[in-house]
Structures are given as structure tokens and as C-alpha cells.
PDB file of C-alpha atoms in Angstrom:
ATOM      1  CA  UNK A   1      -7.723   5.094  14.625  1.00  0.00           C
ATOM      2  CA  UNK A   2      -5.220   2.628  13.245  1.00  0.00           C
ATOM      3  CA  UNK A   3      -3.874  -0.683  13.623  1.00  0.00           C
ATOM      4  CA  UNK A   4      -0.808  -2.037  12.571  1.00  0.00           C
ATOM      5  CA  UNK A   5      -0.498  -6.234  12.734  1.00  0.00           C
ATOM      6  CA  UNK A   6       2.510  -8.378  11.257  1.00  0.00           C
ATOM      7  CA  UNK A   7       2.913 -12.058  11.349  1.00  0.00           C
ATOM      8  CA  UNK A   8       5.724 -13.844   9.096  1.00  0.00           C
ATOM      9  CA  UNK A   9       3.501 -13.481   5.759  1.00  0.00           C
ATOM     10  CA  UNK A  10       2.396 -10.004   5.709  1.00  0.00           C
ATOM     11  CA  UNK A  11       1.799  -6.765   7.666  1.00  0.00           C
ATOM     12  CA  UNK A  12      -2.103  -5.820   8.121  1.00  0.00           C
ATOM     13  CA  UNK A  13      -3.493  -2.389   8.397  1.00  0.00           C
ATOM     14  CA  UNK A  14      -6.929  -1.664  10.412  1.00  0.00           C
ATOM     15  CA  UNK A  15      -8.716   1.219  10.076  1.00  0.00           C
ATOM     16  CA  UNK A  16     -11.230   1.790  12.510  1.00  0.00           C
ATOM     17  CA  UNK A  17     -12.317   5.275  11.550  1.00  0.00           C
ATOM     18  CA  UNK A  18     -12.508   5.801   7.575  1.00  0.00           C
ATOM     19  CA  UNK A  19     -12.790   9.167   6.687  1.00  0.00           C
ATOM     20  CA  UNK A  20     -13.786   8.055   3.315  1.00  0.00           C
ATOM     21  CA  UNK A  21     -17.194   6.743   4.968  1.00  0.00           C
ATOM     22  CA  UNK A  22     -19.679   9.651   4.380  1.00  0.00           C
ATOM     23  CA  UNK A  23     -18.561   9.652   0.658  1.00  0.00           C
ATOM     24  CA  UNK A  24     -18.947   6.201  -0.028  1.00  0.00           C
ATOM     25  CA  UNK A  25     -21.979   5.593   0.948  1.00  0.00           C
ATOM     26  CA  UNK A  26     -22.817   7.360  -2.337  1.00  0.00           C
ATOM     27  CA  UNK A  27     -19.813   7.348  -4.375  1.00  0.00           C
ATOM     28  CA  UNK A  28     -18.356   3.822  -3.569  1.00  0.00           C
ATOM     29  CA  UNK A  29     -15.684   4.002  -6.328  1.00  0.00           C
ATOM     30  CA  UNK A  30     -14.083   5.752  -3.036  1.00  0.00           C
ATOM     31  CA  UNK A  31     -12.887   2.679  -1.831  1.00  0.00           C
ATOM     32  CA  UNK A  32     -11.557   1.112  -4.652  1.00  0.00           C
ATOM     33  CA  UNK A  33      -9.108   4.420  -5.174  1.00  0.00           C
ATOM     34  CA  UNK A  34      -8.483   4.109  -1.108  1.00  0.00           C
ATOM     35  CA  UNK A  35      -6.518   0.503  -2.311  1.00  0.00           C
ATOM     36  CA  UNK A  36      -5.262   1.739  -5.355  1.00  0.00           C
ATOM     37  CA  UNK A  37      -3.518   4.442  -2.767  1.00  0.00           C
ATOM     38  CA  UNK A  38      -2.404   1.485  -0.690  1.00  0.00           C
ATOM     39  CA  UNK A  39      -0.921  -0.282  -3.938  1.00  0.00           C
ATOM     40  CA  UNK A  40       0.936   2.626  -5.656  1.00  0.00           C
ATOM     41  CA  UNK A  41       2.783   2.250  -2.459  1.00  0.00           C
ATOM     42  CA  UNK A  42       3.238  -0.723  -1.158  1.00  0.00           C
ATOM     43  CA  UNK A  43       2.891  -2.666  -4.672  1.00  0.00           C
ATOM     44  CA  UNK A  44       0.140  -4.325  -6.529  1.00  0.00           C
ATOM     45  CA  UNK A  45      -0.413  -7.359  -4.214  1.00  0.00           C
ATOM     46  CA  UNK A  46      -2.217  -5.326  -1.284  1.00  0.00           C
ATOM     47  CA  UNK A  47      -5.814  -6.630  -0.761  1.00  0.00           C
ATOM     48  CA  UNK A  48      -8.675  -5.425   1.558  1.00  0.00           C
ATOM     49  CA  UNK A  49     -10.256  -7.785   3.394  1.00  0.00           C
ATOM     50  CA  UNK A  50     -12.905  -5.965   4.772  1.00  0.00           C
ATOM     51  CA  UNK A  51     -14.261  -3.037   4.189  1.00  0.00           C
ATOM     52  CA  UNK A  52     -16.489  -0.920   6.194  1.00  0.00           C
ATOM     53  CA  UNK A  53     -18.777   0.164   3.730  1.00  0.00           C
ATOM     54  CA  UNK A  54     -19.858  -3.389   3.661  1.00  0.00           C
ATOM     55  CA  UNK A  55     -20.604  -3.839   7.498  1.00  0.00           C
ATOM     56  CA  UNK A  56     -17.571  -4.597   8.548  1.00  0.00           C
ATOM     57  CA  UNK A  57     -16.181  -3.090  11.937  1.00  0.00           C
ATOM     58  CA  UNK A  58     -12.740  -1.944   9.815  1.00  0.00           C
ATOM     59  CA  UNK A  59     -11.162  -1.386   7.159  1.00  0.00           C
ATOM     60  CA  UNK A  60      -8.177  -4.029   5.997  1.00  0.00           C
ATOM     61  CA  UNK A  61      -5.998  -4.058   4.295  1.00  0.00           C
ATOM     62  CA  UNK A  62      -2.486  -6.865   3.579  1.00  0.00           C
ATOM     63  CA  UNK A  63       0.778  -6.392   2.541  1.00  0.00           C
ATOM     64  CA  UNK A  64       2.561  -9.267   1.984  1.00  0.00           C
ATOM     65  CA  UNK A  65       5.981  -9.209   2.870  1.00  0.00           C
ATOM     66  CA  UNK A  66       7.318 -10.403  -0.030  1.00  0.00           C
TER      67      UNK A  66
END
């Protein structure tokens, strides 16, 4: 399941369920190609914020607006 947030700055993307999650655990280079996915589209400023591999409840990723 996903998320979609947007304030005036940016436009943030939760994922609840990462399907990358099983993989990671022992290939965590997963991840990073996961953002460079999100950047090749949206642009080079998307950042995650939280990633589940780490503990976190969701991935998250921003896209600034601008």
C-alpha cells in the first residue's frame, strides 16, 4: 500500500508494503537502486527519508516541487 502527501514544498510518497524487503535484508544495495528508480524519474533531488529496512514503519520518499 501507498501513500501519496503534498504540501506547498514537495509531494511525499509512503510505502507501506516494500516488495523489495525480503531482498534487502541481504542485498541492501536494493534500496539504493529503489531511489535511483525514483530519481531517473522524478529528477535527482528525490530523497528517502525513511526506509524500512532500517526500522522504519515506511518507506519515503520527497519530491520537491521545484
Amino acid at each position: 500500500m501507498m501513500e501519496l502527501e503534498e504540501d506547498k514544498e514537495k509531494f511525499q510518497v509512503k510505502q507501506f508494503n516494500c516488495m523489495l524487503s525480503d531482498i534487502s535484508e541481504d542485498y541492501p544495495q536494493t534500496c539504493r537502486y529503489e531511489l535511483e528508480f525514483y530519481r531517473g524519474i522524478f529528477g535527482k533531488s528525490v530523497q528517502r527519508t525513511q526506509c524500512q529496512r532500517d526500522g522504519a514503519a515506511s518507506c519515503i520518499y520527497e519530491i520537491p516541487k521545484s
